[in-house]
PDB file of C-alpha atoms in Angstrom:
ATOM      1  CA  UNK A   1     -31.381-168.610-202.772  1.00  0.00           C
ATOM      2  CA  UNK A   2     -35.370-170.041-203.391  1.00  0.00           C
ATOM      3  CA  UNK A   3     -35.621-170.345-199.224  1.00  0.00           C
ATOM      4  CA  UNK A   4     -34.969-166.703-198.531  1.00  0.00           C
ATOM      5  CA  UNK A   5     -37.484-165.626-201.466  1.00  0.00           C
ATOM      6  CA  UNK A   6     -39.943-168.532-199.198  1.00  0.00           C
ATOM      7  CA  UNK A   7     -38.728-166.658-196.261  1.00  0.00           C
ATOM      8  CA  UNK A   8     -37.534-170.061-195.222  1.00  0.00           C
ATOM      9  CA  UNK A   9     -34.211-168.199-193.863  1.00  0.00           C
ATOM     10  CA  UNK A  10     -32.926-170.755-191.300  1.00  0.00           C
ATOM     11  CA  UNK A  11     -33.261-173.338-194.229  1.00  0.00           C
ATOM     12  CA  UNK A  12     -31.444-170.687-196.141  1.00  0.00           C
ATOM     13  CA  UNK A  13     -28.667-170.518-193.737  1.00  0.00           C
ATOM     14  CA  UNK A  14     -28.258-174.682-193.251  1.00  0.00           C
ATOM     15  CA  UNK A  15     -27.874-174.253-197.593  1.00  0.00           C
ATOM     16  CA  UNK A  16     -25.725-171.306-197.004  1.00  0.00           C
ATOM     17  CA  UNK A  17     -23.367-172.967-194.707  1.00  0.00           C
ATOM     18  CA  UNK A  18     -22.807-175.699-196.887  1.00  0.00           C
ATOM     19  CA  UNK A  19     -21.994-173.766-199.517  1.00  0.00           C
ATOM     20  CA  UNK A  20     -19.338-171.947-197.568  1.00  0.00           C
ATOM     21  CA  UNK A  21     -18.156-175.571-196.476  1.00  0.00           C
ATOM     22  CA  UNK A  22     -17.844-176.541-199.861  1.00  0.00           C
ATOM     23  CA  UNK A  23     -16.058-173.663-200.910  1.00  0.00           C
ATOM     24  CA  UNK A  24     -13.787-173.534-198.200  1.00  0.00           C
ATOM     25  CA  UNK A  25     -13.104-177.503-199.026  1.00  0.00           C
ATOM     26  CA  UNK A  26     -12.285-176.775-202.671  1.00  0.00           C
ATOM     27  CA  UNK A  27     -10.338-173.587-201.973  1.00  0.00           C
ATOM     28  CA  UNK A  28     -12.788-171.320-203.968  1.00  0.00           C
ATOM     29  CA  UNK A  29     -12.083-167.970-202.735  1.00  0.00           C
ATOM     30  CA  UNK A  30     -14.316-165.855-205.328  1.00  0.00           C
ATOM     31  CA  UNK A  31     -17.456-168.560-204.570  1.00  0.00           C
ATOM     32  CA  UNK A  32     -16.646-168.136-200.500  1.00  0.00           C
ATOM     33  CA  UNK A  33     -16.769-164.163-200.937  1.00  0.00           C
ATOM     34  CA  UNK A  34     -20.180-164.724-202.320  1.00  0.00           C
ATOM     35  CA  UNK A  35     -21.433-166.702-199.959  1.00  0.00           C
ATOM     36  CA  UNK A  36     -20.161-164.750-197.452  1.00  0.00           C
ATOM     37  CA  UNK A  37     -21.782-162.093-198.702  1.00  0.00           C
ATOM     38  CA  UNK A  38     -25.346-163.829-198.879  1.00  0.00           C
ATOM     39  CA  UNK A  39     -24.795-164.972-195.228  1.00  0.00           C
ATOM     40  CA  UNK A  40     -24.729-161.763-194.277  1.00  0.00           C
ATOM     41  CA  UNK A  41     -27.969-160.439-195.609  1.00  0.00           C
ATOM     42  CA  UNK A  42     -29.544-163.745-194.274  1.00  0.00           C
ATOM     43  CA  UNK A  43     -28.455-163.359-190.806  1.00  0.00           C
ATOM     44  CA  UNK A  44     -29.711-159.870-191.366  1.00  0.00           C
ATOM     45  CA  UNK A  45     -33.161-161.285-191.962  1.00  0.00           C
ATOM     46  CA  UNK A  46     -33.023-163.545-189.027  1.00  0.00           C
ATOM     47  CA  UNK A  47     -32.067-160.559-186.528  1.00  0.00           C
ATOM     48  CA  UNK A  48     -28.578-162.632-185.880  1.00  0.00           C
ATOM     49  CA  UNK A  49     -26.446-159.178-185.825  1.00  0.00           C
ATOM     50  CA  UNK A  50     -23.334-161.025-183.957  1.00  0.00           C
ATOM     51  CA  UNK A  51     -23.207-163.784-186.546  1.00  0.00           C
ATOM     52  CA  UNK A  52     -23.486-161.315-189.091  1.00  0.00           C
ATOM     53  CA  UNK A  53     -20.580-159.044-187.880  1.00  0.00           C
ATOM     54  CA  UNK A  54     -18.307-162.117-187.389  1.00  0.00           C
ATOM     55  CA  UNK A  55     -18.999-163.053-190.866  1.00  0.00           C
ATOM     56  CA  UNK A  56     -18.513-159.645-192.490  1.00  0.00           C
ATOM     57  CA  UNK A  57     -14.972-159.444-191.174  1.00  0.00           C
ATOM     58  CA  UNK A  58     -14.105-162.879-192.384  1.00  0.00           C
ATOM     59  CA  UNK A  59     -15.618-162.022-195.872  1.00  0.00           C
ATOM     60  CA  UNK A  60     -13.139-158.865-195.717  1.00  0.00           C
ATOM     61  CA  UNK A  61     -10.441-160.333-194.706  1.00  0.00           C
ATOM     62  CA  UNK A  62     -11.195-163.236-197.724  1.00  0.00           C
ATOM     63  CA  UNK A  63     -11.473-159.945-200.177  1.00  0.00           C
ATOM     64  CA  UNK A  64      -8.055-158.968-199.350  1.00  0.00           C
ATOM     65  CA  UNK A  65      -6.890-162.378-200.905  1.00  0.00           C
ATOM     66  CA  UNK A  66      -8.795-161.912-204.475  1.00  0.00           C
ATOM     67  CA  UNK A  67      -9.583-158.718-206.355  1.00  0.00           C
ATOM     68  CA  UNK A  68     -14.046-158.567-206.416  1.00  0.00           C
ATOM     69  CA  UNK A  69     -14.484-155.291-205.860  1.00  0.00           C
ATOM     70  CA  UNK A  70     -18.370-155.771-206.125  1.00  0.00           C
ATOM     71  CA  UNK A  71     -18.313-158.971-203.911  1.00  0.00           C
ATOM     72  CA  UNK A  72     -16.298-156.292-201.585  1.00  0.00           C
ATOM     73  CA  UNK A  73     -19.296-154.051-202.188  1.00  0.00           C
ATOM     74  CA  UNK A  74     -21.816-156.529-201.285  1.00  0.00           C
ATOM     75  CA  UNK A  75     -20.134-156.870-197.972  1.00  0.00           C
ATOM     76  CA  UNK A  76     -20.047-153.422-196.566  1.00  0.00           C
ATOM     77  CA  UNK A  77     -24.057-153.267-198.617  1.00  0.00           C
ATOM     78  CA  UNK A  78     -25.210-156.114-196.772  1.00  0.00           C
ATOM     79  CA  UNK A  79     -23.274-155.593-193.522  1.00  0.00           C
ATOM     80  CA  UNK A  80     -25.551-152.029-193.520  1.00  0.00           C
ATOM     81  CA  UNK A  81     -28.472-153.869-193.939  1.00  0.00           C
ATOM     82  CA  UNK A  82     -27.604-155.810-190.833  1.00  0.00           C
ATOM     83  CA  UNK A  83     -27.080-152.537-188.887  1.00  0.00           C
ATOM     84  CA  UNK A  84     -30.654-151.172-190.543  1.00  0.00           C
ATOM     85  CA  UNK A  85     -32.532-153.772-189.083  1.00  0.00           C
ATOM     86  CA  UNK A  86     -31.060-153.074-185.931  1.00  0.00           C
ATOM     87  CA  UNK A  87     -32.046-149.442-186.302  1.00  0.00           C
ATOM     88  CA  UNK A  88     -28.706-148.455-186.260  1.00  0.00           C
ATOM     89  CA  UNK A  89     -29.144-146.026-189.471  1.00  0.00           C
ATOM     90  CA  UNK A  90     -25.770-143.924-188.875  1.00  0.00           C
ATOM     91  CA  UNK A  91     -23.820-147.327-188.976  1.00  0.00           C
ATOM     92  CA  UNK A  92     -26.281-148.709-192.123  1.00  0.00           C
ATOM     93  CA  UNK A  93     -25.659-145.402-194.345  1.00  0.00           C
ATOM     94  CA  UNK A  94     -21.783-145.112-193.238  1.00  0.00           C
ATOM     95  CA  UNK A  95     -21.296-148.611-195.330  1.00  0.00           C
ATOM     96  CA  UNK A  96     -23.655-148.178-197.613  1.00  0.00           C
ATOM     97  CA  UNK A  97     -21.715-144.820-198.577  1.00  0.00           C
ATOM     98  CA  UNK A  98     -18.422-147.218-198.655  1.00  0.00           C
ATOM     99  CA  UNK A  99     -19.874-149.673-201.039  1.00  0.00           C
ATOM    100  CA  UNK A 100     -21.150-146.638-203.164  1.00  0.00           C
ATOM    101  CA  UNK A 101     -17.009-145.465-203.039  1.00  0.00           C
ATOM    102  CA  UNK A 102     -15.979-149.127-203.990  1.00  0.00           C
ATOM    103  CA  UNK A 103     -18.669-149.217-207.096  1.00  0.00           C
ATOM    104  CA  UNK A 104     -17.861-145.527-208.198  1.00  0.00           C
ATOM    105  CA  UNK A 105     -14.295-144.816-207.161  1.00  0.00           C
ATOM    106  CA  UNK A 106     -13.841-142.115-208.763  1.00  0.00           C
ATOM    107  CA  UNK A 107     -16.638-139.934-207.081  1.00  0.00           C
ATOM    108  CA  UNK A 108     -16.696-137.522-204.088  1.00  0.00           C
ATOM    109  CA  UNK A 109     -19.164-136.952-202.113  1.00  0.00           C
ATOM    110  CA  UNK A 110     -20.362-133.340-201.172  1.00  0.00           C
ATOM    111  CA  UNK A 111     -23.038-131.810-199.406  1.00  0.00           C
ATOM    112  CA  UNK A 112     -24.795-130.643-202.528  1.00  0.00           C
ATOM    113  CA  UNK A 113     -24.143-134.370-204.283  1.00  0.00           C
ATOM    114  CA  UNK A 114     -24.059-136.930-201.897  1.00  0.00           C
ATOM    115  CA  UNK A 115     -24.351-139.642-204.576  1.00  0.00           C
ATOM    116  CA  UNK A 116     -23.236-140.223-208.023  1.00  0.00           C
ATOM    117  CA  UNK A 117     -24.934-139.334-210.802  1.00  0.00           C
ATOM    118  CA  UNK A 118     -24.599-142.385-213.156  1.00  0.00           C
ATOM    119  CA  UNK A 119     -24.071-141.032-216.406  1.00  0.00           C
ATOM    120  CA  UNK A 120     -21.278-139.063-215.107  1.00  0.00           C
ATOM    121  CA  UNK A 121     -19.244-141.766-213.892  1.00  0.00           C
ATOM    122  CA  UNK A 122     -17.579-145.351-214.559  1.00  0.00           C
ATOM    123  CA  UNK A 123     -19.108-147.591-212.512  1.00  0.00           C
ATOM    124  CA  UNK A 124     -17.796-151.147-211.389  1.00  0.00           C
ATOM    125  CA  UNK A 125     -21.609-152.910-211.234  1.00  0.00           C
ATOM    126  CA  UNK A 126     -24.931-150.841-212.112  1.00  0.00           C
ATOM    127  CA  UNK A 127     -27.089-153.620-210.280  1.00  0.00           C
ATOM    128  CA  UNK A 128     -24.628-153.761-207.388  1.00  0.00           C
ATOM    129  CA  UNK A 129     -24.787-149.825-207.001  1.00  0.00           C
ATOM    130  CA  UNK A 130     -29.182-149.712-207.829  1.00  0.00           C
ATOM    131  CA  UNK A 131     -29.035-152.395-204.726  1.00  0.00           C
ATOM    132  CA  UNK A 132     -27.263-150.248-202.713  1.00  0.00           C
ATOM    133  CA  UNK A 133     -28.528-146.731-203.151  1.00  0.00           C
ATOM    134  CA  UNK A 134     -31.960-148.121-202.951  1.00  0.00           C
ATOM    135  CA  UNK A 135     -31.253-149.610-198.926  1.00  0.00           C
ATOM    136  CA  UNK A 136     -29.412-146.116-198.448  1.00  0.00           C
ATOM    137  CA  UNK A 137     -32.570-144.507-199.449  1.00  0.00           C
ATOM    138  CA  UNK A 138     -34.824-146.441-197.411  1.00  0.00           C
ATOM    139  CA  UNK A 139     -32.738-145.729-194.606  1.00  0.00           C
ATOM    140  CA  UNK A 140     -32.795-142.478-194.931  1.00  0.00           C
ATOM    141  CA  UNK A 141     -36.471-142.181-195.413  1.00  0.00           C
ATOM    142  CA  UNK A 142     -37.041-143.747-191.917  1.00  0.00           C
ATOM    143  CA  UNK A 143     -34.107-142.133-190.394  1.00  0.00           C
ATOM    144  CA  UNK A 144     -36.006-138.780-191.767  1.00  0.00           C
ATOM    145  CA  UNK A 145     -38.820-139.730-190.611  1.00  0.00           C
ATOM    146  CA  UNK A 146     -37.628-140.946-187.092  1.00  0.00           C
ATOM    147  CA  UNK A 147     -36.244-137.765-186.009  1.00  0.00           C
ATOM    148  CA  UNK A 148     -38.618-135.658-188.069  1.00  0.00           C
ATOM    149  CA  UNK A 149     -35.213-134.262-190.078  1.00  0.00           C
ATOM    150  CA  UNK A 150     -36.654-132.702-193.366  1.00  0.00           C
ATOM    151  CA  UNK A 151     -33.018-132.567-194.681  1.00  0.00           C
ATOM    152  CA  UNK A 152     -32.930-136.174-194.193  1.00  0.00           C
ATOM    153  CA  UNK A 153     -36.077-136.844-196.062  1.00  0.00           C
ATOM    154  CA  UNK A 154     -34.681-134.251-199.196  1.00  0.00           C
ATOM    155  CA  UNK A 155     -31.553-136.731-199.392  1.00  0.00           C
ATOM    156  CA  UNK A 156     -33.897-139.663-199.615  1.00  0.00           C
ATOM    157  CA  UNK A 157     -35.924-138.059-202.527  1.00  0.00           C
ATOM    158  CA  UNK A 158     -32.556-137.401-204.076  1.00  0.00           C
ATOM    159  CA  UNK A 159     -31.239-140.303-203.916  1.00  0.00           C
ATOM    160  CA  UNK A 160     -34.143-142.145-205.149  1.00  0.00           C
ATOM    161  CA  UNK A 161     -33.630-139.605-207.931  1.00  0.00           C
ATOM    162  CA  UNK A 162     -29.921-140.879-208.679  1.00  0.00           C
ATOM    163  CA  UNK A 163     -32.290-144.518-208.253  1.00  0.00           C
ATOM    164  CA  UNK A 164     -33.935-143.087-211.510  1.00  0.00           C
ATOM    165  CA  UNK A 165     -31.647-142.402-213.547  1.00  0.00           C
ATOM    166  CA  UNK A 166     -29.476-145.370-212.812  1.00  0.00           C
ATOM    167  CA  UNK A 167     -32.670-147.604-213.720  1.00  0.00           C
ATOM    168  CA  UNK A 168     -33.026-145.619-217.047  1.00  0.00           C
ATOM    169  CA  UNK A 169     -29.291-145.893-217.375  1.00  0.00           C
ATOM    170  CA  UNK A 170     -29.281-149.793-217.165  1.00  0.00           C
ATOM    171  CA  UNK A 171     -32.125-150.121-219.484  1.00  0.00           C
ATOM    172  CA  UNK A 172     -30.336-148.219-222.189  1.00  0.00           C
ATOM    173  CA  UNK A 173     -27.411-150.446-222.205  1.00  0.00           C
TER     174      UNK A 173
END
C-alpha cells in the first residue's frame, strides 16, 4: 500500500476498494480478509470511525467462512487502532488484548503478566503479535499519561519489554 506510506490515504482507499471489488468478483475470501483488514487501518488514518466499524464486522463475519487466524488478528489489531485514534483507549487495548489471545492462544493473562512472554509460548505470527503489542503499548503510554496512572505507564514499559524480547526472538529464527 505505496499511498498510505505517501500518506495519500483517500488514494489508498479508491485502491483499497478495488481490491475488495475484485476479490469479492473472483470469490477470494483469504485476499477479501486482507483487504478488509487494510481498510480498516486506512479509515483509521482518515478519522472515518463509522466506515471502519462497518467494515470490521464484515471482515469478521468473512473470517468465520475461512480459517486466518492472523488475518482475524489483524482485524480486532486494526479495529483498536481505529478506537485509539478516537481516544477511546479502553476499547483500543480490549482488542488489542483479543488479537494478542488469537496469536498466542494458549496464554492467560494475569495481573502480574499481562502479556506473553515469547519464548514461552507458540505463537501463530511473531510480526502479527510485534504489530500488535507495540499499538497496545503506545496506548497505554498515553492512556498513562492522560490520567497520570503510574500503573498504567509500568504496563507500557513492560510491555515494550515483551516488545524486546519478541524482536530478539524473531531475529534468532
Amino acid at each position: 500500500l505505496g499511498y498510505e506510506a505517501i500518506e495519500e490515504y483517500e488514494m489508498a482507499n479508491e485502491y483499497l476498494e478495488k481490491a475488495v471489488n475484485s476479490c469479492q468478483k473472483v470469490k477470494d475470501k483469504k485476499n477479501l480478509l486482507e483487504a478488509y483488514a487494510n481498510q480498516i487501518e486506512n479509515y483509521a488514518k482518515l478519522g472515518k470511525f463509522e466506515e471502519g466499524i462497518a467494515t470490521f464486522q464484515k471482515g469478521i463475519a468473512l473470517s468465520k467462512e475461512i480459517t486466518s487466524e492472523t488475518f482475524k488478528a489483524d482485524l480486532y489489531s486494526n479495529l483498536g487502532l481505529l478506537e485509539a485514534t478516537q481516544n477511546d483507549y479502553e476499547g483500543a487495548l480490549s482488542h488489542y488484548d483479543e488479537a494478542v489471545q488469537i496469536l498466542v492462544p494458549d496464554f492467560e493473562p494475569t495481573t502480574s503478566t499481562p502479556n506473553p512472554v515469547p519464548s514461552q509460548y507458540k505463537i501463530q505470527s511473531k510480526y502479527d503479535l510485534l504489530m500488535v503489542l507495540t499499538r497496545k503499548a503506545d496506548v497505554l503510554m498515553q492512556k498513562g499519561k492522560r490520567d497520570n496512572n503510574l500503573f498504567m505507564l509500568k504496563d507500557a514499559l513492560q510491555t515494550y519489554g515483551n516488545i524486546n524480547e519478541l524482536i530478539t526472538t524473531i531475529r534468532l529464527d
